[in-house]
Short mmCIF file of C-alpha atoms and ligand atoms in Angstrom, two decimals:
data_model
loop_
_atom_site.label_atom_id
_atom_site.label_comp_id
_atom_site.label_asym_id
_atom_site.label_seq_id
_atom_site.Cartn_x
_atom_site.Cartn_y
_atom_site.Cartn_z
CA UNK A 1 114.75 212.91 -159.09
CA UNK A 2 112.10 215.33 -158.60
CA UNK A 3 109.87 215.11 -155.44
CA UNK A 4 106.26 216.38 -154.71
CA UNK A 5 107.57 218.12 -151.49
CA UNK A 6 110.23 218.53 -149.26
CA UNK A 7 110.66 219.65 -145.99
CA UNK A 8 114.34 221.25 -145.11
CA UNK A 9 116.58 221.09 -141.97
CA UNK A 10 113.93 219.40 -139.54
CA UNK A 11 114.60 218.05 -136.10
CA UNK A 12 112.62 214.53 -135.56
CA UNK A 13 111.10 213.57 -132.37
CA UNK A 14 113.71 211.01 -131.89
CA UNK A 15 116.20 213.67 -131.41
CA UNK A 16 117.92 213.58 -135.10
CA UNK A 17 118.55 217.07 -136.26
CA UNK A 18 119.10 218.82 -140.10
CA UNK A 19 117.25 216.18 -141.81
CA UNK A 20 115.01 216.60 -145.11
CA UNK A 21 112.19 214.59 -145.45
CA UNK A 22 111.26 214.18 -149.13
CA UNK A 23 107.64 213.16 -150.35
CA UNK A 24 106.88 211.57 -153.76
CA UNK A 25 103.44 210.03 -154.30
CA UNK A 26 101.98 210.70 -150.84
CA UNK A 27 104.58 208.49 -149.07
CA UNK A 28 107.78 209.50 -147.51
CA UNK A 29 110.72 208.80 -150.18
CA UNK A 30 113.71 210.09 -148.18
CA UNK A 31 114.90 210.91 -144.79
CA UNK A 32 118.52 212.24 -145.28
CA UNK A 33 120.70 215.39 -144.76
CA UNK A 34 120.99 217.59 -147.65
CA UNK A 35 118.60 215.95 -149.82
CA UNK A 36 119.81 217.38 -153.52
CA UNK A 37 116.75 217.70 -155.70
CA UNK A 38 113.96 219.89 -156.48
CA UNK A 39 110.11 219.73 -155.20
CA UNK A 40 107.21 221.57 -156.02
CA UNK A 41 107.03 222.51 -152.70
CA UNK A 42 109.71 223.09 -150.28
CA UNK A 43 109.35 224.06 -146.83
CA UNK A 44 112.42 225.40 -144.70
CA UNK A 45 111.85 224.16 -141.00
CA UNK A 46 114.76 226.02 -139.82
CA UNK A 47 115.69 223.31 -137.44
CA UNK A 48 112.25 223.12 -135.81
CA UNK A 49 110.49 220.08 -134.66
CA UNK A 50 108.93 217.80 -137.41
CA UNK A 51 106.47 215.24 -136.18
CA UNK A 52 104.06 212.60 -137.45
CA UNK A 53 100.51 213.87 -136.48
CA UNK A 54 98.81 213.92 -133.48
CA UNK A 55 96.58 211.08 -132.62
CA UNK A 56 93.54 211.13 -130.18
CA UNK A 57 92.43 207.49 -129.05
CA UNK A 58 89.83 208.47 -126.82
CA UNK A 59 87.17 211.09 -127.78
CA UNK A 60 83.47 211.54 -128.04
CA UNK A 61 82.57 213.05 -131.38
CA UNK A 62 78.91 212.62 -131.49
CA UNK A 63 78.84 215.28 -128.25
CA UNK A 64 81.86 217.52 -129.24
CA UNK A 65 80.79 221.01 -129.48
CA UNK A 66 77.17 220.51 -127.93
CA UNK A 67 77.92 222.43 -124.63
CA UNK A 68 74.90 224.11 -123.25
CA UNK A 69 72.33 221.87 -125.17
CA UNK A 70 69.87 221.44 -123.53
CA UNK A 71 71.71 222.89 -120.23
CA UNK A 72 74.91 222.95 -118.73
CA UNK A 73 76.72 220.17 -116.14
CA UNK A 74 76.18 222.00 -112.74
CA UNK A 75 77.54 219.38 -110.44
CA UNK A 76 80.55 218.42 -112.65
CA UNK A 77 80.15 214.94 -112.31
CA UNK A 78 80.32 212.19 -114.96
CA UNK A 79 76.90 210.81 -113.81
CA UNK A 80 75.04 214.26 -114.58
CA UNK A 81 76.93 214.61 -118.22
CA UNK A 82 75.17 211.06 -118.91
CA UNK A 83 72.13 212.27 -117.80
CA UNK A 84 72.35 215.49 -119.72
CA UNK A 85 73.50 213.47 -122.78
CA UNK A 86 70.28 211.52 -122.09
CA UNK A 87 68.31 214.74 -122.28
CA UNK A 88 69.81 216.13 -125.35
CA UNK A 89 69.62 212.46 -127.45
CA UNK A 90 66.27 213.18 -128.26
CA UNK A 91 66.86 216.37 -129.75
CA UNK A 92 69.80 215.04 -132.04
CA UNK A 93 69.51 215.06 -135.92
CA UNK A 94 71.85 213.12 -138.37
CA UNK A 95 72.51 216.73 -140.08
CA UNK A 96 73.31 218.89 -136.71
CA UNK A 97 75.57 216.19 -135.45
CA UNK A 98 77.33 215.44 -138.39
CA UNK A 99 77.57 219.07 -138.99
CA UNK A 100 79.26 219.49 -135.17
CA UNK A 101 81.74 216.57 -136.03
CA UNK A 102 82.88 218.32 -139.15
CA UNK A 103 83.44 221.56 -137.56
CA UNK A 104 85.59 219.46 -134.81
CA UNK A 105 87.44 217.72 -137.42
CA UNK A 106 88.31 221.13 -138.90
CA UNK A 107 89.52 222.46 -135.94
CA UNK A 108 91.48 218.87 -135.22
CA UNK A 109 93.19 219.33 -138.85
CA UNK A 110 94.31 223.00 -137.97
CA UNK A 111 95.77 221.27 -134.84
CA UNK A 112 97.77 218.78 -136.48
CA UNK A 113 95.36 216.33 -135.22
CA UNK A 114 94.79 213.51 -137.87
CA UNK A 115 93.51 210.53 -136.49
CA UNK A 116 91.02 210.20 -133.72
CA UNK A 117 89.29 207.19 -132.20
CA UNK A 118 85.59 208.16 -131.39
CA UNK A 119 83.12 206.39 -129.02
CA UNK A 120 79.68 206.81 -130.32
CA UNK A 121 76.64 206.05 -128.39
CA UNK A 122 74.59 202.90 -129.63
CA UNK A 123 71.94 203.16 -126.94
CA UNK A 124 69.67 205.26 -129.10
CA UNK A 125 67.55 202.58 -131.31
CA UNK A 126 67.66 205.05 -133.97
CA UNK A 127 71.41 204.78 -134.22
CA UNK A 128 71.20 208.58 -135.25
CA UNK A 129 74.69 208.89 -133.95
CA UNK A 130 76.03 205.83 -135.43
CA UNK A 131 74.62 206.69 -139.02
CA UNK A 132 75.78 210.47 -138.69
CA UNK A 133 79.46 209.65 -137.66
CA UNK A 134 79.98 206.86 -140.35
CA UNK A 135 78.90 209.17 -142.99
CA UNK A 136 81.53 211.81 -141.47
CA UNK A 137 83.99 208.99 -141.35
CA UNK A 138 83.84 208.61 -144.95
CA UNK A 139 83.75 212.81 -145.64
CA UNK A 140 86.63 213.38 -143.73
CA UNK A 141 88.60 210.32 -144.61
CA UNK A 142 90.83 212.31 -147.10
CA UNK A 143 92.38 214.18 -144.22
CA UNK A 144 91.29 212.46 -141.18
CA UNK A 145 91.41 208.98 -140.06
CA UNK A 146 88.26 208.50 -137.78
CA UNK A 147 87.74 205.31 -136.02
CA UNK A 148 84.53 204.27 -134.44
CA UNK A 149 83.68 202.18 -131.12
CA UNK A 150 80.23 201.01 -130.37
CA UNK A 151 79.66 202.45 -127.04
CA UNK A 152 76.78 201.61 -124.89
CA UNK A 153 76.56 204.88 -122.98
CA UNK A 154 73.71 203.72 -120.40
CA UNK A 155 75.15 200.55 -120.26
CA UNK A 156 75.46 197.07 -122.09
CA UNK A 157 72.99 195.37 -119.68
CA UNK A 158 71.53 198.43 -117.68
CA UNK A 159 70.05 199.68 -120.90
CA UNK A 160 67.18 197.60 -122.45
CA UNK A 161 68.30 197.55 -126.45
CA UNK A 162 72.42 198.15 -125.98
CA UNK A 163 73.30 194.80 -126.32
CA UNK A 164 71.23 194.29 -129.93
CA UNK A 165 72.19 197.84 -131.12
CA UNK A 166 75.70 197.42 -130.32
CA UNK A 167 75.78 194.43 -132.76
CA UNK A 168 73.73 196.44 -135.16
CA UNK A 169 76.40 199.12 -135.23
CA UNK A 170 79.08 196.45 -135.46
CA UNK A 171 77.53 195.42 -138.76
CA UNK A 172 77.00 198.70 -140.18
CA UNK A 173 80.86 198.98 -139.87
CA UNK A 174 81.54 200.21 -136.56
CA UNK A 175 85.25 199.44 -135.98
CA UNK A 176 86.10 198.87 -131.93
CA UNK A 177 83.73 197.03 -129.38
CA UNK A 178 83.35 199.48 -126.42
CA UNK A 179 81.70 199.16 -122.96
CA UNK A 180 81.09 201.23 -119.34
CA UNK A 181 81.19 198.38 -117.02
CA UNK A 182 81.05 200.76 -114.11
CA UNK A 183 77.58 201.82 -115.09
CA UNK A 184 76.14 198.51 -115.15
CA UNK A 185 73.66 198.15 -111.94
CA UNK A 186 76.16 196.04 -109.92
CA UNK A 187 79.80 194.97 -109.90
CA UNK A 188 78.59 191.63 -110.93
CA UNK A 189 76.98 192.81 -113.72
CA UNK A 190 79.91 194.84 -114.85
CA UNK A 191 82.16 192.13 -114.90
CA UNK A 192 79.48 190.13 -117.10
CA UNK A 193 79.56 192.97 -119.68
CA UNK A 194 83.16 192.91 -119.85
CA UNK A 195 83.18 189.29 -120.46
CA UNK A 196 80.50 189.52 -123.22
CA UNK A 197 82.19 192.49 -124.72
CA UNK A 198 85.69 190.48 -125.04
CA UNK A 199 83.62 187.63 -126.55
CA UNK A 200 82.19 189.76 -129.13
CA UNK A 201 85.56 191.37 -130.05
CA UNK A 202 87.22 187.70 -130.32
CA UNK A 203 84.45 186.44 -132.13
CA UNK A 204 84.45 189.05 -134.97
CA UNK A 205 88.21 189.95 -134.84
CA UNK A 206 88.03 193.02 -133.83
CA UNK A 207 89.47 195.47 -130.99
CA UNK A 208 87.83 196.28 -127.90
CA UNK A 209 88.25 199.79 -125.72
CA UNK A 210 86.24 199.99 -122.58
CA UNK A 211 85.84 203.09 -120.74
CA UNK A 212 86.61 200.98 -117.45
CA UNK A 213 86.63 202.01 -113.72
CA UNK A 214 85.88 205.72 -114.66
CA UNK A 215 84.99 206.49 -110.67
CA UNK A 216 86.56 207.07 -107.54
CA UNK A 217 85.34 203.95 -106.01
CA UNK A 218 88.63 201.97 -104.82
CA UNK A 219 86.94 198.62 -105.15
CA UNK A 220 85.92 198.89 -108.56
CA UNK A 221 87.66 196.05 -110.19
CA UNK A 222 86.70 196.07 -114.14
CA UNK A 223 89.95 196.31 -115.42
CA UNK A 224 91.15 193.60 -113.59
CA UNK A 225 88.37 191.19 -115.48
CA UNK A 226 89.36 193.29 -119.10
CA UNK A 227 92.80 192.10 -118.33
CA UNK A 228 91.89 188.51 -117.37
CA UNK A 229 89.70 187.94 -120.39
CA UNK A 230 91.86 189.66 -123.07
CA UNK A 231 94.55 187.01 -121.58
CA UNK A 232 92.06 184.51 -121.48
CA UNK A 233 90.90 185.16 -125.28
CA UNK A 234 94.22 185.90 -126.55
CA UNK A 235 93.05 189.68 -127.46
CA UNK A 236 96.51 191.02 -126.24
CA UNK A 237 96.94 194.55 -127.43
CA UNK A 238 93.51 194.55 -129.17
CA UNK A 239 92.11 195.35 -125.66
CA UNK A 240 92.28 198.90 -124.29
CA UNK A 241 91.12 200.12 -120.86
CA UNK A 242 90.36 203.77 -120.93
CA UNK A 243 90.05 205.96 -118.05
CA UNK A 244 90.62 203.72 -115.33
CA UNK A 245 90.58 206.14 -112.31
CA UNK A 246 89.64 204.04 -109.89
CA UNK A 247 93.29 202.94 -109.78
CA UNK A 248 94.09 206.48 -108.45
CA UNK A 249 92.19 205.43 -105.03
CA UNK A 250 92.67 201.63 -104.91
CA UNK A 251 94.84 200.03 -102.32
CA UNK A 252 98.62 199.96 -103.20
CA UNK A 253 99.03 196.20 -102.35
CA UNK A 254 95.90 195.41 -104.66
CA UNK A 255 97.63 197.64 -107.68
CA UNK A 256 101.20 195.51 -106.91
CA UNK A 257 98.88 192.63 -108.04
CA UNK A 258 96.85 194.25 -110.98
CA UNK A 259 99.57 195.99 -112.91
CA UNK A 260 101.45 192.55 -113.55
CA UNK A 261 98.29 191.02 -114.81
CA UNK A 262 97.76 193.71 -116.89
CA UNK A 263 101.09 193.50 -118.56
CA UNK A 264 100.89 189.98 -118.98
CA UNK A 265 97.70 190.34 -120.90
CA UNK A 266 99.47 192.93 -123.41
CA UNK A 267 96.53 195.15 -123.35
CA UNK A 268 96.85 198.70 -123.62
CA UNK A 269 95.34 201.64 -121.43
CA UNK A 270 94.59 205.28 -122.02
CA UNK A 271 94.20 208.10 -119.24
CA UNK A 272 92.07 211.24 -120.25
CA UNK A 273 93.67 214.00 -117.92
CA UNK A 274 91.98 217.09 -118.97
CA UNK A 275 88.42 215.41 -118.30
CA UNK A 276 89.44 213.33 -115.37
CA UNK A 277 91.31 215.77 -113.35
CA UNK A 278 87.76 217.81 -112.97
CA UNK A 279 85.65 215.17 -113.35
CA UNK A 280 87.04 212.92 -110.43
CA UNK A 281 87.10 213.71 -106.60
CA UNK A 282 83.36 215.79 -106.75
CA UNK A 283 82.32 213.83 -103.55
CA UNK A 284 85.76 214.87 -101.76
CA UNK A 285 86.06 217.65 -99.41
CA UNK A 286 89.96 218.03 -98.47
CA UNK A 287 91.99 216.22 -99.33
CA UNK A 288 90.61 216.10 -102.80
CA UNK A 289 91.55 213.34 -105.12
CA UNK A 290 92.99 214.07 -108.57
CA UNK A 291 91.52 210.99 -109.93
CA UNK A 292 94.22 210.36 -112.62
CA UNK A 293 95.02 207.06 -113.30
CA UNK A 294 98.58 205.63 -112.26
CA UNK A 295 100.35 206.53 -115.66
CA UNK A 296 103.98 206.09 -114.36
CA UNK A 297 103.27 202.95 -112.62
CA UNK A 298 101.67 201.50 -115.69
CA UNK A 299 105.07 202.57 -117.89
CA UNK A 300 107.23 201.16 -115.58
CA UNK A 301 105.06 197.53 -115.80
CA UNK A 302 105.49 198.03 -119.79
CA UNK A 303 102.00 198.59 -120.49
CA UNK A 304 101.42 200.66 -123.39
CA UNK A 305 99.76 203.87 -122.23
CA UNK A 306 98.32 206.83 -124.73
CA UNK A 307 96.82 210.10 -123.36
CA UNK A 308 93.42 211.07 -124.68
CA UNK A 309 91.46 214.05 -125.10
CA UNK A 310 87.82 212.83 -124.30
CA UNK A 311 85.75 215.76 -124.38
CA UNK A 312 85.77 219.09 -126.22
CA UNK A 313 82.72 221.20 -125.19
CA UNK A 314 80.41 218.57 -124.63
CA UNK A 315 78.10 217.79 -121.29
CA UNK A 316 80.97 216.52 -119.21
CA UNK A 317 83.86 219.08 -120.31
CA UNK A 318 83.45 222.93 -121.16
CA UNK A 319 86.79 223.37 -122.58
CA UNK A 320 89.31 221.71 -124.79
CA UNK A 321 90.37 222.98 -128.34
CA UNK A 322 91.49 219.34 -130.12
CA UNK A 323 94.88 220.43 -128.86
CA UNK A 324 96.72 217.20 -127.67
CA UNK A 325 99.65 219.08 -126.40
CA UNK A 326 97.16 220.50 -123.97
CA UNK A 327 96.48 217.05 -122.82
CA UNK A 328 100.34 216.20 -122.56
CA UNK A 329 100.86 219.13 -120.51
CA UNK A 330 97.79 218.40 -118.21
CA UNK A 331 99.05 214.93 -118.01
CA UNK A 332 102.68 216.22 -116.89
CA UNK A 333 101.22 218.33 -113.87
CA UNK A 334 98.40 215.68 -112.83
CA UNK A 335 100.47 212.87 -112.86
CA UNK A 336 102.97 214.64 -111.63
CA UNK A 337 105.88 213.30 -114.14
CA UNK A 338 108.29 216.23 -114.28
CA UNK A 339 111.65 214.44 -115.32
CA UNK A 340 112.77 215.55 -119.12
CA UNK A 341 112.53 211.45 -119.96
CA UNK A 342 108.85 211.93 -118.96
CA UNK A 343 107.63 215.01 -120.70
CA UNK A 344 109.44 213.83 -123.82
CA UNK A 345 107.34 210.52 -123.44
CA UNK A 346 104.33 212.40 -122.99
CA UNK A 347 104.76 213.74 -126.71
CA UNK A 348 104.96 210.02 -127.46
CA UNK A 349 101.71 209.36 -125.60
CA UNK A 350 99.91 211.48 -127.90
CA UNK A 351 101.48 210.11 -131.35
CA UNK A 352 103.15 207.10 -131.81
CA UNK A 353 102.01 204.79 -128.84
CA UNK A 354 97.91 206.05 -129.77
CA UNK A 355 98.87 205.35 -133.25
CA UNK A 356 99.77 201.86 -132.40
CA UNK A 357 96.71 201.15 -130.07
CA UNK A 358 94.71 202.27 -133.07
CA UNK A 359 96.59 199.82 -135.56
CA UNK A 360 97.06 202.85 -137.81
CA UNK A 361 98.59 201.76 -141.07
CA UNK A 362 101.83 203.37 -142.55
CA UNK A 363 102.21 206.05 -139.70
CA UNK A 364 105.81 207.48 -138.88
CA UNK A 365 108.38 209.78 -140.31
CA UNK A 366 110.24 206.78 -141.94
CA UNK A 367 111.11 205.76 -145.57
CA UNK A 368 107.28 204.42 -147.05
CA UNK A 369 105.29 205.95 -144.51
CA UNK A 370 102.27 207.79 -145.31
CA UNK A 371 103.40 211.50 -145.95
CA UNK A 372 101.74 213.20 -142.89
CA UNK A 373 103.36 215.51 -141.18
CA UNK A 374 103.29 218.19 -138.61
CA UNK A 375 105.69 221.36 -138.55
CA UNK A 376 105.88 222.79 -134.88
CA UNK A 377 107.14 226.04 -133.77
CA UNK A 378 109.15 224.60 -131.22
CA UNK A 379 112.78 222.90 -130.90
CA UNK A 380 111.97 219.49 -129.76
CA UNK A 381 109.16 217.39 -127.95
CA UNK A 382 109.66 218.82 -124.34
CA UNK A 383 109.45 222.41 -125.80
CA UNK A 384 106.34 221.39 -127.69
CA UNK A 385 104.69 220.24 -125.08
CA UNK A 386 105.92 223.39 -122.91
CA UNK A 387 104.90 225.68 -125.40
CA UNK A 388 101.96 223.80 -126.50
CA UNK A 389 103.50 225.09 -129.93
CA UNK A 390 102.05 226.26 -132.87
CA UNK A 391 101.29 223.99 -135.65
CA UNK A 392 103.04 225.66 -138.58
CA UNK A 393 102.21 223.57 -141.26
CA UNK A 394 100.01 220.28 -140.91
CA UNK A 395 100.70 217.99 -144.09
CA UNK A 396 98.64 214.82 -145.45
CA UNK A 397 99.76 212.52 -148.16
CA UNK A 398 102.34 214.91 -149.07
CA UNK A 399 100.04 218.18 -149.39
CA UNK A 400 99.87 221.17 -147.25
CA UNK A 401 96.24 221.19 -145.50
CA UNK A 402 96.82 223.64 -142.91
CA UNK A 403 98.64 226.38 -141.96
CA UNK A 404 99.24 228.84 -139.19
CA UNK A 405 101.65 231.56 -139.06
CA UNK A 406 104.38 231.40 -136.40
CA UNK A 407 103.62 233.22 -132.86
CA UNK A 408 105.82 236.08 -132.59
CA UNK A 409 105.31 239.28 -130.11
CA UNK A 410 106.31 242.64 -131.38
CA UNK A 411 107.54 244.35 -128.34
CA UNK A 412 107.76 248.31 -127.16
CA UNK A 413 110.69 248.04 -124.56
CA UNK A 414 113.49 250.72 -124.23
CA UNK A 415 117.07 248.85 -125.17
CA UNK A 416 115.14 245.54 -125.45
CA UNK A 417 114.54 243.48 -128.89
CA UNK A 418 111.71 244.50 -130.97
CA UNK A 419 110.35 241.00 -131.28
CA UNK A 420 110.24 237.57 -129.65
CA UNK A 421 109.78 234.31 -130.44
CA UNK A 422 108.65 232.15 -127.85
CA UNK A 423 110.41 228.95 -128.96
CA UNK A 424 113.74 230.44 -128.70
CA UNK A 425 113.83 230.44 -125.22
CA UNK A 426 114.68 226.53 -125.62
CA UNK A 427 116.88 225.98 -122.44
CA UNK A 428 120.47 225.28 -123.56
CA UNK A 429 121.64 223.72 -120.20
CA UNK A 430 118.83 220.90 -120.00
CA UNK A 431 118.27 218.56 -122.90
ZN1 ZN B 501 85.39 208.14 -122.71
#
């Protein structure tokens, strides 16, 4: 049999080695050692890591690459970021927003990031960002799965037309119900918004993903309401709480009661280490809180936890580069969680876990899955995180859509090697 593509001698994220992955008709047709067949395209992995694509399940594509428009965030806080975005909104045009989003998707593809859940602000009565990102979603479909969340950035109740606009956005084809309860005027309004938004998701048969408790307020209780509503309405894993940073500051007794409720509800959680390690704790002197949610503790309870990027060069975060390995790397430090098992898990938290949260169809490296893959300049997932490894080949439906040459340094040192592959430093003793 002839295949369209074969990747030879790959290591898979689950640790299996020396495997060939063969592709036919855009799907994975075989995963076996030493496949004896021809293919139009053959890639020699040389024992390196072949992974399904990276998945970012928390992002804001309407704001990305807008850094400096109309000005910079001086305080570095969430609230100034929201105010700044409010200043930019009236100046947005469909074309400029779509072009920024498309340009971001180019970068994402180069980094092996082929699925993104993006929140899109619905508080502008024109729904300009919604329409622009629905266009972008169609345009990028051949190479990137873009899932959109109707996000009332200025508050579902607090912003006068948000409730109506959110329903309009869903009618236009936005996939997921969003919200921001901690930005409502009172804790009671926040809780009421969680209930209303979960009911909309239940009625429409949609997923719900709420920005939840993204503050340093130890008394913020919206994830509790979300878990309760997810359980009451039977949403289960269709409900997700994003950020959850107040959990960092909560009383330990309260958390011991909260986490089992979350686990029972079946809901998912998304931590965004890059942004929250910089955004939170801004009102502290010292000691200064990190503000990252309790990732290890949620994992221990069996709650599905993914790691998201949230922002790249926008009113909230000036850095970032569509690099989900950067996100995993930062999570290891911010949590901190430095065991080999935990570092390996951070790789799952930017691939398989978010793919499940988004409900991606045909994701993975098994026979019958979509032939979407990334070959990394790394021996295994831990090495990929350590090195934030180069994406040598990015493959979509069996076709190479991005290629980056391997990183190699040329050395001029007396008696030392002439060139150096950073991935050759993979530890022999610690697996
Ligand atoms: Zn966000």
